[in-house]
XYZ file of C-alpha atoms in Angstrom:
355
model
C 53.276 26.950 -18.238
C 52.651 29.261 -15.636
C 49.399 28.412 -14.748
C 50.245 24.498 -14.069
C 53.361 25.608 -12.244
C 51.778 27.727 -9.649
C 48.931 24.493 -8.992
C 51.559 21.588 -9.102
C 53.606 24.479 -6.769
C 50.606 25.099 -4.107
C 50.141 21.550 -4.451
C 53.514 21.010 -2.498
C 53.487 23.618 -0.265
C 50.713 21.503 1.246
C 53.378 18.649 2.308
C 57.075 21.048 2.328
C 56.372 24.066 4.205
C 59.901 24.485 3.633
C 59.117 25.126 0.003
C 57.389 28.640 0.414
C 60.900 30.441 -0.153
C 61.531 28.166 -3.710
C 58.189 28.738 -4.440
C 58.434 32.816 -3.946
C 61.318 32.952 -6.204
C 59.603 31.097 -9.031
C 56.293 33.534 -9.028
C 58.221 36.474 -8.611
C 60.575 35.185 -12.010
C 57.360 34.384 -13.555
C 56.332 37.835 -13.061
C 52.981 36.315 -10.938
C 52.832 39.776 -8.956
C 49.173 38.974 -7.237
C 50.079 35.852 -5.691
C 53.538 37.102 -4.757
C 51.972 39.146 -2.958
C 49.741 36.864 -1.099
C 52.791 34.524 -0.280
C 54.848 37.363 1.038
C 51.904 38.564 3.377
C 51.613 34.190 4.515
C 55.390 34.671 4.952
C 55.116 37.929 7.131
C 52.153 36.879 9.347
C 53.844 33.666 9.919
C 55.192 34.265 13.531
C 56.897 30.550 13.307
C 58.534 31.389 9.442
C 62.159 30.339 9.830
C 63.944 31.431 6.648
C 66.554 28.637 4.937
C 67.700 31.630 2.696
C 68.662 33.698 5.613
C 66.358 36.398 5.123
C 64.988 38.478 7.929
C 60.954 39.902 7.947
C 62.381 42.883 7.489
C 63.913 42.197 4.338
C 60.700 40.092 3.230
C 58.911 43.248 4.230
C 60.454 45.521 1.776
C 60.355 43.165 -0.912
C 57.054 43.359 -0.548
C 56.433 47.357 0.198
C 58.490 47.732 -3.943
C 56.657 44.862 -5.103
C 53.007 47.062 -4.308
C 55.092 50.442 -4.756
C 56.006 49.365 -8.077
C 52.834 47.921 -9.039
C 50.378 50.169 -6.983
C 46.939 48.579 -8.763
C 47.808 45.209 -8.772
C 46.671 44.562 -5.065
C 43.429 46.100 -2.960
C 44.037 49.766 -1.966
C 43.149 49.043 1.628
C 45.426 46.294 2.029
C 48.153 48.238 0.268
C 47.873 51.182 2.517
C 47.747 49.152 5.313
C 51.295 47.135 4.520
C 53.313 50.173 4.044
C 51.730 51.745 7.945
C 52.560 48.327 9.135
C 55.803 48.288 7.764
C 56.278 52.175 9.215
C 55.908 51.020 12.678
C 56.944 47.791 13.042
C 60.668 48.790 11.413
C 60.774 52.439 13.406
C 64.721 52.385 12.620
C 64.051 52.005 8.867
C 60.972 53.574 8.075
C 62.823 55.635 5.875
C 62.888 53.482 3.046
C 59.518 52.620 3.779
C 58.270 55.857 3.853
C 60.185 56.681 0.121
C 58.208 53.218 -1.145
C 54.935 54.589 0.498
C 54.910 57.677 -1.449
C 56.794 56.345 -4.526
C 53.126 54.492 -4.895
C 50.981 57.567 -4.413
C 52.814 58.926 -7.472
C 52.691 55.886 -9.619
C 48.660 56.019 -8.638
C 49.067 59.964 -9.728
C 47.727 61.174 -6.370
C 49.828 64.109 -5.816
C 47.865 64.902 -2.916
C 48.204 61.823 -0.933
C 52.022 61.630 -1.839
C 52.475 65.406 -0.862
C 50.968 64.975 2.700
C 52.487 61.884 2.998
C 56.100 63.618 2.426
C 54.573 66.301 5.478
C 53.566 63.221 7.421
C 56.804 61.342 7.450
C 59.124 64.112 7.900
C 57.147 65.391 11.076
C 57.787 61.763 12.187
C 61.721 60.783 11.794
C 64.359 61.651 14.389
C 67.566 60.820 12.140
C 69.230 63.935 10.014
C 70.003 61.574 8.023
C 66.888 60.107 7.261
C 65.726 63.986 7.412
C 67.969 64.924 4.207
C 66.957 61.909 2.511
C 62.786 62.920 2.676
C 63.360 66.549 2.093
C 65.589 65.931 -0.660
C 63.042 63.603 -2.100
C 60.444 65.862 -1.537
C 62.143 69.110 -2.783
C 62.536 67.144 -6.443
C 58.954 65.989 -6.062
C 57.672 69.523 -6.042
C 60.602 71.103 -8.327
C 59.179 68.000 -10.960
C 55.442 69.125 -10.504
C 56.722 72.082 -11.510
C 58.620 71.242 -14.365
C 55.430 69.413 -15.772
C 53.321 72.516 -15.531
C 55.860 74.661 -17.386
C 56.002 71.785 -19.981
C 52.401 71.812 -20.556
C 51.776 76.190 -20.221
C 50.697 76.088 -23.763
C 47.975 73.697 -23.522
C 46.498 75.398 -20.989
C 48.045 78.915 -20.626
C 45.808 80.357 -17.347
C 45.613 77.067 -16.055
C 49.050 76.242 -15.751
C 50.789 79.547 -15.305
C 48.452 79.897 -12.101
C 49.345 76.409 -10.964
C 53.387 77.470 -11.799
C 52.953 80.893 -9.328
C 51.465 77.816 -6.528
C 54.296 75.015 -7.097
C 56.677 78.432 -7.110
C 55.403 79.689 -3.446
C 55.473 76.124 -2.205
C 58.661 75.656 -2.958
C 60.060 78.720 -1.724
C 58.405 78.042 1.297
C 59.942 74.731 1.842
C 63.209 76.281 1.042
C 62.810 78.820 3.685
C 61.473 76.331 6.411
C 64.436 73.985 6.094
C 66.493 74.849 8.835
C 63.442 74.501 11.296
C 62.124 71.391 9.683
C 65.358 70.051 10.761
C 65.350 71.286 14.432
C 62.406 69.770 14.993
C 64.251 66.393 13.419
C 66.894 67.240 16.119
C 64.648 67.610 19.070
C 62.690 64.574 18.480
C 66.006 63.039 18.860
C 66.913 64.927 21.962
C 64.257 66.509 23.444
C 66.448 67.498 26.494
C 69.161 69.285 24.044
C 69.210 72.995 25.508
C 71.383 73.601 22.424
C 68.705 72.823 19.935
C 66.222 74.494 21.957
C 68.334 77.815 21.518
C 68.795 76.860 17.952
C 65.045 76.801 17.448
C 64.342 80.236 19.546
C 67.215 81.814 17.152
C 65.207 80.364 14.205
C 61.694 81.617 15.160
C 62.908 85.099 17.118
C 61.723 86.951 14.462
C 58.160 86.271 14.995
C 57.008 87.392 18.385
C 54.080 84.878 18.949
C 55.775 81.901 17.766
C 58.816 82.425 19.864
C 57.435 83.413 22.944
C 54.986 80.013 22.173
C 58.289 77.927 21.851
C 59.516 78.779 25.076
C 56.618 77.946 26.692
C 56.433 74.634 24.957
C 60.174 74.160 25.997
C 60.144 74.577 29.792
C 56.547 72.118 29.216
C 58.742 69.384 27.688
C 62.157 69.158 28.998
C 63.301 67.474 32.416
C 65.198 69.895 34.408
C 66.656 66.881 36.749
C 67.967 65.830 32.950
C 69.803 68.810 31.853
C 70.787 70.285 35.060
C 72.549 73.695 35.166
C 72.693 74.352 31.703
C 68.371 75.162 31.679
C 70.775 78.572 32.926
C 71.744 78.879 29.370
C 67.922 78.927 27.963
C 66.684 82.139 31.044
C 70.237 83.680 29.638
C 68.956 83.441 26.403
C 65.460 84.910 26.884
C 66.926 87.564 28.992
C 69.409 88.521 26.042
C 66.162 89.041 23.837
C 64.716 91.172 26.559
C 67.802 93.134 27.257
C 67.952 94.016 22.827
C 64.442 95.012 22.970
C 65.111 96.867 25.882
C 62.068 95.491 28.091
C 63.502 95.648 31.206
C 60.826 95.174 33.189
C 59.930 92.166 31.750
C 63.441 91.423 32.059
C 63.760 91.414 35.860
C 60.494 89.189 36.156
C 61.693 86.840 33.902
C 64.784 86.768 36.520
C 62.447 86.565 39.269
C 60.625 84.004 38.001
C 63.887 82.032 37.350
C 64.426 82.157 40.661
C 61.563 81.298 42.169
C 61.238 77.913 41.369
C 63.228 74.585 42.557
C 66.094 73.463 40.843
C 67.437 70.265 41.600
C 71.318 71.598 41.330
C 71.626 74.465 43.532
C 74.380 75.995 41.460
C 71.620 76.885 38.979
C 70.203 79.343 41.750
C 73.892 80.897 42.115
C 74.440 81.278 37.872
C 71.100 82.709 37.441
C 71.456 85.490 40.395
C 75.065 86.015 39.129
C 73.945 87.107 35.717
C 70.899 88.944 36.983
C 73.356 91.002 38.703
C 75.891 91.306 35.777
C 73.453 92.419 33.409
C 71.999 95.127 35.646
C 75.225 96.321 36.384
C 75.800 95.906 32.620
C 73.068 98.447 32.133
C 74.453 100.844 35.312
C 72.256 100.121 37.284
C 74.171 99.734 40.106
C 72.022 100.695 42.864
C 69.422 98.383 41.929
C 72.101 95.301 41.892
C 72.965 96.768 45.308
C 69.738 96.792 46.403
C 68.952 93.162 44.992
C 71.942 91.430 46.730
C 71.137 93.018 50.260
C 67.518 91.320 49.734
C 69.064 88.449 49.338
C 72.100 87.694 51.326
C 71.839 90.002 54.436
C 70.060 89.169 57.426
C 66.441 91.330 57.328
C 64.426 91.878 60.516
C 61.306 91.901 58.294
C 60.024 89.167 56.072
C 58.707 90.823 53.028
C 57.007 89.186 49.703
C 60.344 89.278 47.962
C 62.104 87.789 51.071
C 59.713 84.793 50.626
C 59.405 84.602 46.574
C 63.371 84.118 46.957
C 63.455 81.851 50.132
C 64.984 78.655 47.704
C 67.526 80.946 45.777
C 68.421 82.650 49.533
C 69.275 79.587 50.998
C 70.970 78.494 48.202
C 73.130 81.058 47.220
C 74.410 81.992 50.857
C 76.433 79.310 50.606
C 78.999 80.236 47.096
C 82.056 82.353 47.610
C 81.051 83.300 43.817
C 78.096 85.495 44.939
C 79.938 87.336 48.163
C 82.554 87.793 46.081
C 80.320 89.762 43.459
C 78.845 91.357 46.055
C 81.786 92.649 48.159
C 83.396 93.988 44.299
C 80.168 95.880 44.048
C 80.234 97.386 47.069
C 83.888 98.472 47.087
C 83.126 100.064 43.808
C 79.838 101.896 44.333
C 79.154 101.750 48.196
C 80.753 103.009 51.085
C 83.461 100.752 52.994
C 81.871 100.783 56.114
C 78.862 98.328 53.770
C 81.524 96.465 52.701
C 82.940 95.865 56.421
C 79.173 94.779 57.051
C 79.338 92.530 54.759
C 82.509 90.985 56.203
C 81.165 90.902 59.224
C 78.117 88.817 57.717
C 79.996 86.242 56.212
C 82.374 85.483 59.227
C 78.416 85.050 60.698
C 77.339 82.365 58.451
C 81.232 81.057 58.507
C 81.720 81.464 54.939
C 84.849 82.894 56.092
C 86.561 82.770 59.361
C-alpha cells in the first residue's frame, strides 16, 4: 500500500536521517512524483546532506530538473521555473543539460513560445562549442518539427497553416544563415581577448556596413590590449584592408593615425603599425607621401607641428628599430636622391643606431 508506506516511511525519517536516500528510491519506484519532489528539494537545500549512495547535488539536481521536465504539471509553475534557473547557475559547467530539461518542459506544457526564447536565451549564454552544437542542434529540430506539424495539419486549416508554414520556413532559414555568427559569439564569450575570433566576426558581418563598423567599436571597448599585446596589429591591419578594397583612403590614413596615437604597452606595436602604414602607401605608389611620412617621424624637425605631437609615443618608439631605418633608407635609395639617403646616415650615427 502506497499510502501506509509513505506514513510508516516519514515516520522514520523522523529518527534515521540517514534514511532519506532509501526512502527516495521507494517513492520514486512507487511512482509518488509530488513527494519525490519535495524530498529531492529537502535533499538539495540540505547544506549538511552527506550522501551514503555517493551521489553528488549535482546529480540529485538533475534527477530532479527530468523528474519536473518529464512531468511539467505535477509541481507549482513558480517553483518549477525556479529549480531549473537555480540549477542554470549553480552548475555553470553543465547547464547544458539543464538548459535541454528546461525547455524539454516548456514543450511538454505546449508553450512554444517560452521554449523558443528559452532556446535564444541559453544559447546567448554558453561559452562551450560543444555545448553550442548541442542547443542549436536541438533547436534547429524544434523548429524543423513545428514545421512538420503545420504541414501535417494544412488541410484542416488551409490559410491558417500555410501562412504559419511561410513563418516556421523564414525562421528557419534565418537560423540557418546566422549559424556561423551564433557560434562566434559562443567563441568570444570563451575568449574575449581572441584577436582571431574578433577577425572572424568582422569577416562574418563585413557585408553590412553599420554592423561592422559597430563591432569594431565594441571590440577595441572590450578587449585588454596589455592581454593580447602586438597582435591588436593584426585587427588596425584588418580594418585598413577593408579601407584599402573600398578604396577610402582617407579614412584609411586616419585610421593609421589614430593607431598610432595611442599607448601601447609593447612598443613593437608602434614599429608594425608604422611599417605597414608605409607598405601599403607605397603599395598604392604613393611614394612621396611614405617619404614625406617617415621624415615626420624619424628626422630631427626644428618646428614642433600638430603631427609632430599626435605622433610623439610612436616617434620615440620607433627611433629605436633597425626595421623602420631600414624601410626608410630602401625608400629613399629607390625614389629620393642619395644625398637624403646620406642624411639619413648621418641621422642614425646621431641617435647611435649605428656607429
Amino acid at each position: 500500500n502506497k499510502n501506509l508506506y509513505f506514513l510508516v516511511s516519514e515516520k522514520y525519517l523522523l529518527f534515521n536521517s540517514e534514511y532519506i536516500e532509501e526512502h527516495l528510491d521507494n517513492l520514486l519506484n512507487f511512482q509518488i512524483i509530488d513527494k519525490s519532489i519535495e524530498l529531492l528539494n529537502r535533499i538539495i537545500s540540505n547544506k549538511d546532506f552527506y550522501s551514503l549512495k555517493g551521489k553528488s547535488k549535482y546529480e540529485y539536481n538533475l534527477l530532479l530538473c527530468r523528474i519536473i521536465s518529464s512531468n511539467p504539471f505535477i509541481n507549482d509553475l513558480k517553483n518549477s521555473i525556479s529549480t531549473f534557473e537555480n540549477a542554470i547557475i549553480n552548475y555553470s559547467n553543465e547547464k547544458c543539460s539543464f538548459w535541454l530539461l528546461f525547455i524539454e518542459f516548456w514543450i511538454k506544457r505546449g508553450n512554444v513560445k517560452n521554449a523558443r526564447n528559452n532556446f535564444i536565451i541559453s544559447i546567448d549564454s554558453i561559452d562551450s562549442i560543444k555545448d553550442f552544437n548541442i542547443l542549436y542542434n536541438s533547436y534547429i529540430k524544434f523548429e524543423e518539427d513545428l514545421l512538420s506539424f503545420y504541414i501535417e495539419n494544412e488541410n484542416s486549416d488551409p490559410d491558417k497553416f500555410i501562412e504559419m508554414e511561410e513563418i516556421q520556413i523564414n525562421l528557419i532559414e534565418n537560423l540557418l544563415d546566422n549559424r556561423d555568427l551564433m557560434l562566434n559569439h559562443c567563441k568570444l564569450k570563451s575568449d574575449i581577448n581572441n584577436v582571431d575570433f574578433w577577425i572572424e566576426r568582422f569577416g562574418l558581418l563585413i557585408k553590412n556596413k553599420d554592423l561592422f563598423e559597430k563591432e569594431i567599436l565594441l571590440c577595441f571597448n572590450k578587449i585588454d590590449e596589455k592581454i593580447i599585446g602586438i597582435k591588436i596589429c593584426d585587427i588596425w591591419f584588418y580594418i585598413v584592408k577593408y579601407l584599402k578594397e573600398n578604396k577610402s583612403f582617407e579614412k584609411m590614413n586616419k585610421l593609421y593615425q589614430k593607431a598610432l596615437s595611442i599607448s601601447y604597452s609593447v612598443q613593437e606595436s608602434y614599429v608594425e603599425i608604422f611599417a605597414h602604414w608605409i607598405e601599403t602607401l607605397l603599395s598604392l605608389n604613393f611614394h612621396k607621401d611614405s617619404i614625406r611620412l617617415m621624415d615626420l617621424l624619424l628626422t630631427p624637425s626644428q618646428q614642433k607641428s600638430n603631427d609632430h605631437f599626435q605622433f610623439s609615443k610612436c616617434r620615440v618608439a620607433i627611433r629605436n628599430f633597425n626595421k623602420i631605418w631600414s624601410l626608410y633608407i630602401d625608400i629613399l635609395t629607390k625614389f629620393s636622391e642619395s644625398e637624403n639617403v646620406l642624411k639619413v646616415y648621418k641621422t642614425m650615427i646621431h641617435i647611435k643606431i649605428i656607429s
